[in-house]
C-alpha cells in the first residue's frame, strides 16, 4: 500500500474509533441523564432519613438517628400521640400475606386449567382476562364498596385483602399460565401413564417445575398487598386497622416542613420490603418478565 | 440457583418482619394504655343508709341515720353497664375533647364504686380516637361507620354537621336529657350556644366549646411602620368602632410588604372554613335565614368579598396560591413573623405553644405571643360598619348506635362541669361554654381568653342546614378561582349562582338575594 | 392429545380448577359493572338515609356540572401526553440500552423499575419533595441561583407535573416490553445489514422499528386504558390540583363518590368512563385484530 493510502486508512480508522467512543459516551450520557432523577430521589430518601438537613438534594449533614425513633417510642405532635408503628406493620403484613395466599391458590388452579385442559371456552376466557384490564378501577371501586358494604365487610382488613386479590388474580393467572405452557406435555403424560390421577400429576410433577412462576406471582401478590393504598384508604375507617400506606399518607400532611427526617425514615421503613425484593429478584425478575410476557 | 436464593431471601424477609413486629410489641416505650377496664361492678348491698338516689347522679345525699329507723335494703338503682367509646377530632391541642370524656367516665365510675351504686361505665380506650385527618375524611369515617354499625357512643363534631347527622338518623335528640341535667350541668350555657345545637325544634347536641376567629396582627411590623405602643393598643377599639376597615387592612399590608418588613401581607386558611365567610359578613351579607330555615346567597356582599380577595392578590399582599398551602407552612410563617395579618382562630394561640412550628424556637412560650401579636375582630367592609367574627362551636352528640344513651348522657353531663370545660379551654385556647367557668381559678390565669371574650358579643354562626356542606364547598371554590385568577369576581359570583341552580336540591335550599 | 377422563370427570376437574377464579371474576369484575349501572340511576349517598331511583338525573347533572368540560379536557390532555411520553421515552431508552453492554443495560432498567416497585405513597412523597414550592424543594434548590425565587411547581405546572410523575411509571412498562422485543430480533438481520454497510440509524429505521410495530401498538393500546383509569398518583400528589387543574375524570368520580359521599353520582361518572373505555377497546380490537393482543411480543415477519 502506498504511503498516502496508508495514512488515509489510518486516519479513517482513527476517525471511526473516535466517533464510536463519542457515540457510546452520548448514549451512556443520555441514559444516565434520564435515570438521574430517579437516582437522586431515592438517594434523598436514604439521606434524609439519617440527617437533619440535606443539602442540594442528597448531601447529608448532621447525621442523626432521631428520625428512626418511631421504631421504639411514641411520637408526640402537639398534644396528639401518634399510634405505635408495630400494629400498623402487622396490618400491612396481614393484608400482604392474605393477598398472596388467596391469589396463589386461585391463580395456580386457574392457570393450569387454562393451559392444559381442553376447556371449550378457553379462548374467550383468555380474551376476557385481557378485556378486564379495560375496566377502569374507579368503576370497580365504587361497586365493590357497595358490595362489601352490603356484606358488612367495610372497615375490616378482609375487605382490602379480598378486593386486592380479586383485582390481581387475572394478571397472576395469565402469568402462571405462561409457566404452565412451558412445561412439556410429555412429562405429564408420563406421569399419567404411570397411574397418577390428573390431580396428583399436577401436584407432584407439574407444580415443582413451575416453582419459579409460583415464586414470581407470590412476590407480586405480596408487594401488591404491601403497597396497596386506595382500597385501604377507602375501606378502612378504624385507626387501629390502618396499614402503613395510609399511615405514611397521613404523616405527609402532618410532618412536612416540620420533621422531614421522621417522615423520610418512616417512608423508607415502609419501603424496605419492596426494595429488598427488588434487589434480590433483579435477575430472576428479568427472566420471568420475558418468559411470562411471551403468552400462549 | 438464583430462584433458590430468591426464595430464601423472601422467606428470611418475612420472618424478619414478623420478628420485628414481635420485638416491637415487646419493647415498646410509652404506649398509651390498651383496653382499659375500669370496671367497677358494685353489688347493691343491704345497708341502713337512706340515699336519695336518682338513676344516675351524684346529687346523692348520703345520710347515715343513727336512729333506729331501719330502712330495708333499697337498691333503688337497677344495675346497668355500658362501654363508652368516644371519637373526636380537631387541632393538635384539642385532644381534651376526647380525653375529657374518658376522664369523666372514670370519675363517674369511681363515684359509683364509692357509693356502691351498681352502675358500670367502662371506657373503650382502644376504639376511642382523636382523628388527625382532614374534615371530609372525618365525615366519611362517621358515615361509613354508621353503615357498618360500628359507631362510637359519643362523637365530637362541628355544630353545623347536626342537620345532616340528624336527618340520617345517626344521632339522637337530647331534649329530655338536657332538661334532666339542666341544673347540674347546662343552666349556665348561654342561650346563643343553644341556638347552635337546635334543629327542627329539638336539641341534638351538648355544646363542647366555642371560639372566635380573630385577625392576628404582627406587632413588629406595625412598629416598623412607625406605630407607637398606644396606637397599637388602640387598634382593637378602632376595629370595634368600625374605624378600621378591610381596605385599611389592605393598605397597611401593602406598606409592610413594600417596605420588606414582612414577606406576606395577609394569610388565610387553605380549606373551607368560617374565617373566609367572615369577609362576606363584613360586607353586610349573611348566609342563613333562621326564620325561613333557608341558606342565603347575598349577591352584592358576596361579590364585594370576592373582589376584596382579588384585590388582595393583585396588590401582592395575599399569595395567589393561598388555598394550596399546607397548615404546617402557614403556622410556621405566622409564628415566625412572615405575615402581617393572619385570619386565624383563638385556638391557634394554644397550638403555637404546643407544636414546634417556629424554625428556631420550636413551640413558642406565651410571652412570645403577647410580645408579637395583637388580635382584633374582622374589620367591617365600610367605615362605620360592624366588625364581625364567626364562631364555630364544637359539640358532643350521642349516636343512635350507643350502647346506653342514658349513661352516655350522664357522661356528657359530667363532662360539662367547669373543671373539664376550663381544662379544655385553657389547654386549647377555645372559649368555655359555661358562664360559671369564667369564675374558675384556672380561667383567671387565662389572660388571652379573657382578652378575646368580648368577641362573643359580635359573633354569629354558620347555617344549620344539611346542605351547608355543598354550599360552602362552592363558595370556597369561587374564592380559590378568584385568587388563582382563573375567574374574575363577577364570573366567580355567576359560578356560585349557576352551581346552586344546577343542583336540584341546593336550588330549593338557598335563597338568592341581590 | 390430552389424556382426559370421562366427560363428567373432566367437568368436575374443570370446575374445581377454574371455579374459584371464575367466581372471583364474576363477583369482582363483572357484577360491579351491573351494580354501577344500577347505582348510577339512583341518588344513593352515604349522607342520606334513603335512596330513590332518579332516572337519568345523574347523567343530566354530569352535563350541567360547571367543570365537566375542564375535567374532560384535562383527561384528554393527560392521557395523550402521558401516552406519548410512555411510548416514546420507553422506545428511546430501550433503543439506547440496546447498544449498551448487558450489565449496564440491566442496571438502567432496574433503576427505572424502582418507581414502579415502590409503594405509591412513597413515590408520591418523593415527588412532593422534588416539586416543593418552598426553597427546600429539590427543583427549586437547583433553579434558585438563576431565578432567585422559588417556583410553586404544583400550582403553576400541575398538569406537566402529573404527566411526568405518571410517565416515569409508564415508561418502565414500555421499557420492559420493548427491550425484550428488541432482544427477540434475530441478530442475523442486523449483522447482514451492517455488513452491507448500512449506517446504524438506517438499521434502526428500516429494520428494527418495523419489527417493533406490534409491541408498540400493544403498549399503546394497553397504556391508553391504564391511563384512562389511573388516578392514584394524582390523588397522592395534587388531589385534583389547584382548583380542578389536574382533576381527571377518574379522580373526579372518586371525589364525588368518596369525598362528597355521593355514590349515585360517582357511579354515573364511572359509567361514562366505562363506555369510553369500551369504545376504545373495540376500536383497538378492530385495528389490531384481537388475536394479536393475546401474543403481544411475537415479532411478526413483515
Tab-separated table of C-alpha atoms in Angstrom, chain B residues 179-358:
chain	number	residue	atom	x	y	z
B	179	UNK	CA	-83.935	19.082	80.888
B	180	UNK	CA	-82.966	16.381	83.340
B	181	UNK	CA	-79.474	17.630	83.980
B	182	UNK	CA	-80.245	21.298	83.490
B	183	UNK	CA	-79.440	22.405	86.991
B	184	UNK	CA	-76.473	20.128	87.287
B	185	UNK	CA	-74.699	20.948	84.098
B	186	UNK	CA	-76.444	23.018	81.499
B	187	UNK	CA	-78.119	26.004	83.084
B	188	UNK	CA	-75.230	28.378	82.619
B	189	UNK	CA	-74.624	27.817	78.943
B	190	UNK	CA	-75.596	30.997	77.095
B	191	UNK	CA	-78.753	30.987	75.021
B	192	UNK	CA	-76.874	31.702	71.799
B	193	UNK	CA	-74.959	28.461	72.088
B	194	UNK	CA	-78.172	26.518	72.453
B	195	UNK	CA	-79.255	28.038	69.172
B	196	UNK	CA	-76.277	26.387	67.560
B	197	UNK	CA	-77.451	22.916	68.565
B	198	UNK	CA	-81.146	23.234	67.807
B	199	UNK	CA	-82.582	21.826	64.621
B	200	UNK	CA	-86.202	21.353	63.686
B	201	UNK	CA	-87.254	22.224	67.201
B	202	UNK	CA	-85.079	19.727	69.029
B	203	UNK	CA	-81.772	19.850	70.800
B	204	UNK	CA	-79.343	17.434	69.238
B	205	UNK	CA	-76.052	18.078	70.984
B	206	UNK	CA	-74.303	19.454	74.024
B	207	UNK	CA	-72.036	22.437	73.353
B	208	UNK	CA	-68.461	21.455	73.973
B	209	UNK	CA	-66.510	24.581	73.180
B	210	UNK	CA	-66.681	27.656	71.082
B	211	UNK	CA	-64.211	30.101	69.760
B	212	UNK	CA	-63.843	33.289	67.910
B	213	UNK	CA	-61.919	33.815	64.757
B	214	UNK	CA	-59.928	36.982	65.195
B	215	UNK	CA	-57.376	38.614	62.981
B	216	UNK	CA	-53.870	38.320	64.391
B	217	UNK	CA	-51.540	41.224	63.617
B	218	UNK	CA	-47.753	41.083	63.773
B	219	UNK	CA	-46.658	43.819	66.169
B	220	UNK	CA	-43.034	44.228	64.994
B	221	UNK	CA	-44.392	45.051	61.538
B	222	UNK	CA	-46.631	47.774	62.947
B	223	UNK	CA	-43.718	49.152	64.874
B	224	UNK	CA	-41.544	49.142	61.779
B	225	UNK	CA	-44.224	51.172	60.048
B	226	UNK	CA	-43.949	53.772	62.762
B	227	UNK	CA	-46.835	52.877	65.027
B	228	UNK	CA	-46.498	53.717	68.692
B	229	UNK	CA	-47.424	51.460	71.567
B	230	UNK	CA	-50.615	53.412	72.220
B	231	UNK	CA	-51.687	53.282	68.634
B	232	UNK	CA	-51.139	49.570	68.574
B	233	UNK	CA	-53.088	49.032	71.763
B	234	UNK	CA	-55.905	51.190	70.421
B	235	UNK	CA	-56.345	49.219	67.251
B	236	UNK	CA	-58.849	46.658	68.534
B	237	UNK	CA	-61.054	49.511	69.724
B	238	UNK	CA	-60.884	51.175	66.329
B	239	UNK	CA	-61.954	47.940	64.711
B	240	UNK	CA	-64.817	47.633	67.160
B	241	UNK	CA	-65.993	51.119	66.329
B	242	UNK	CA	-65.730	50.467	62.641
B	243	UNK	CA	-62.979	52.976	62.052
B	244	UNK	CA	-60.554	50.460	60.629
B	245	UNK	CA	-61.868	48.672	57.580
B	246	UNK	CA	-60.874	45.784	55.356
B	247	UNK	CA	-59.483	48.253	52.829
B	248	UNK	CA	-57.389	49.895	55.519
B	249	UNK	CA	-56.055	46.430	56.201
B	250	UNK	CA	-55.024	46.028	52.573
B	251	UNK	CA	-53.262	49.400	52.584
B	252	UNK	CA	-51.388	48.611	55.736
B	253	UNK	CA	-50.400	45.201	54.438
B	254	UNK	CA	-49.132	46.656	51.197
B	255	UNK	CA	-46.987	49.181	53.005
B	256	UNK	CA	-45.469	46.482	55.128
B	257	UNK	CA	-44.741	44.206	52.189
B	258	UNK	CA	-43.288	47.035	50.114
B	259	UNK	CA	-41.032	48.034	52.964
B	260	UNK	CA	-39.831	44.491	53.186
B	261	UNK	CA	-40.875	44.245	56.800
B	262	UNK	CA	-42.870	41.109	56.142
B	263	UNK	CA	-42.930	38.604	53.333
B	264	UNK	CA	-46.705	38.346	53.053
B	265	UNK	CA	-49.393	40.839	53.872
B	266	UNK	CA	-52.297	38.543	54.576
B	267	UNK	CA	-52.635	34.806	55.044
B	268	UNK	CA	-55.827	32.808	55.460
B	269	UNK	CA	-56.844	29.200	55.767
B	270	UNK	CA	-56.325	26.863	52.804
B	271	UNK	CA	-59.601	24.969	53.151
B	272	UNK	CA	-63.289	25.859	53.514
B	273	UNK	CA	-63.961	27.433	56.875
B	274	UNK	CA	-65.629	30.193	58.803
B	275	UNK	CA	-62.684	32.618	58.580
B	276	UNK	CA	-63.432	33.020	54.890
B	277	UNK	CA	-67.174	33.600	55.189
B	278	UNK	CA	-66.432	36.354	57.685
B	279	UNK	CA	-65.483	38.569	54.772
B	280	UNK	CA	-68.922	38.138	53.279
B	281	UNK	CA	-70.451	39.072	56.604
B	282	UNK	CA	-68.112	42.027	56.911
B	283	UNK	CA	-69.637	43.446	53.743
B	284	UNK	CA	-73.084	43.191	55.231
B	285	UNK	CA	-74.004	39.844	53.814
B	286	UNK	CA	-75.406	36.812	55.528
B	287	UNK	CA	-75.549	33.096	54.907
B	288	UNK	CA	-78.536	31.925	56.886
B	289	UNK	CA	-82.125	32.870	57.433
B	290	UNK	CA	-83.202	31.136	60.637
B	291	UNK	CA	-86.847	32.096	60.274
B	292	UNK	CA	-87.231	30.548	56.870
B	293	UNK	CA	-84.711	27.817	57.600
B	294	UNK	CA	-83.005	28.548	54.316
B	295	UNK	CA	-79.478	29.427	53.401
B	296	UNK	CA	-78.895	32.709	51.652
B	297	UNK	CA	-76.725	33.996	48.876
B	298	UNK	CA	-76.434	37.755	49.104
B	299	UNK	CA	-75.021	38.575	45.700
B	300	UNK	CA	-73.829	42.106	46.411
B	301	UNK	CA	-71.954	41.269	49.600
B	302	UNK	CA	-70.513	38.072	48.153
B	303	UNK	CA	-69.301	39.943	45.107
B	304	UNK	CA	-67.635	42.567	47.272
B	305	UNK	CA	-65.970	39.830	49.290
B	306	UNK	CA	-64.670	38.150	46.128
B	307	UNK	CA	-63.420	41.477	44.900
B	308	UNK	CA	-61.605	42.036	48.160
B	309	UNK	CA	-59.819	38.693	47.825
B	310	UNK	CA	-58.874	39.504	44.274
B	311	UNK	CA	-57.673	42.966	45.222
B	312	UNK	CA	-55.505	41.469	47.920
B	313	UNK	CA	-53.860	39.175	45.381
B	314	UNK	CA	-53.454	41.929	42.809
B	315	UNK	CA	-51.853	44.184	45.366
B	316	UNK	CA	-49.369	41.454	46.142
B	317	UNK	CA	-50.346	41.105	49.783
B	318	UNK	CA	-52.140	37.764	49.532
B	319	UNK	CA	-50.313	34.874	47.867
B	320	UNK	CA	-52.218	33.713	44.815
B	321	UNK	CA	-51.790	30.056	45.753
B	322	UNK	CA	-53.009	30.576	49.326
B	323	UNK	CA	-55.518	27.761	49.019
B	324	UNK	CA	-52.802	25.218	48.270
B	325	UNK	CA	-50.655	25.881	51.293
B	326	UNK	CA	-50.262	23.244	53.954
B	327	UNK	CA	-51.214	24.068	57.526
B	328	UNK	CA	-47.638	23.435	58.602
B	329	UNK	CA	-46.298	26.030	56.210
B	330	UNK	CA	-48.931	28.538	57.292
B	331	UNK	CA	-48.312	28.198	61.008
B	332	UNK	CA	-44.578	28.351	60.513
B	333	UNK	CA	-44.947	31.537	58.508
B	334	UNK	CA	-47.296	33.160	61.002
B	335	UNK	CA	-45.337	32.284	64.093
B	336	UNK	CA	-42.029	33.428	62.640
B	337	UNK	CA	-43.430	36.755	61.571
B	338	UNK	CA	-43.520	36.352	57.831
B	339	UNK	CA	-47.006	37.755	57.553
B	340	UNK	CA	-48.642	40.898	58.796
B	341	UNK	CA	-52.216	39.695	59.108
B	342	UNK	CA	-53.444	36.201	59.828
B	343	UNK	CA	-57.093	35.209	59.733
B	344	UNK	CA	-56.976	32.624	62.442
B	345	UNK	CA	-58.807	31.193	65.386
B	346	UNK	CA	-58.441	31.632	69.126
B	347	UNK	CA	-57.248	28.048	69.457
B	348	UNK	CA	-54.147	28.812	67.416
B	349	UNK	CA	-52.877	30.675	70.461
B	350	UNK	CA	-52.578	27.350	72.249
B	351	UNK	CA	-51.497	25.408	69.200
B	352	UNK	CA	-48.490	27.672	68.686
B	353	UNK	CA	-47.420	26.982	72.242
B	354	UNK	CA	-47.705	23.253	71.896
B	355	UNK	CA	-46.464	22.430	68.412
B	356	UNK	CA	-42.923	23.321	67.330
B	357	UNK	CA	-43.769	25.488	64.356
B	358	UNK	CA	-41.082	28.128	64.789
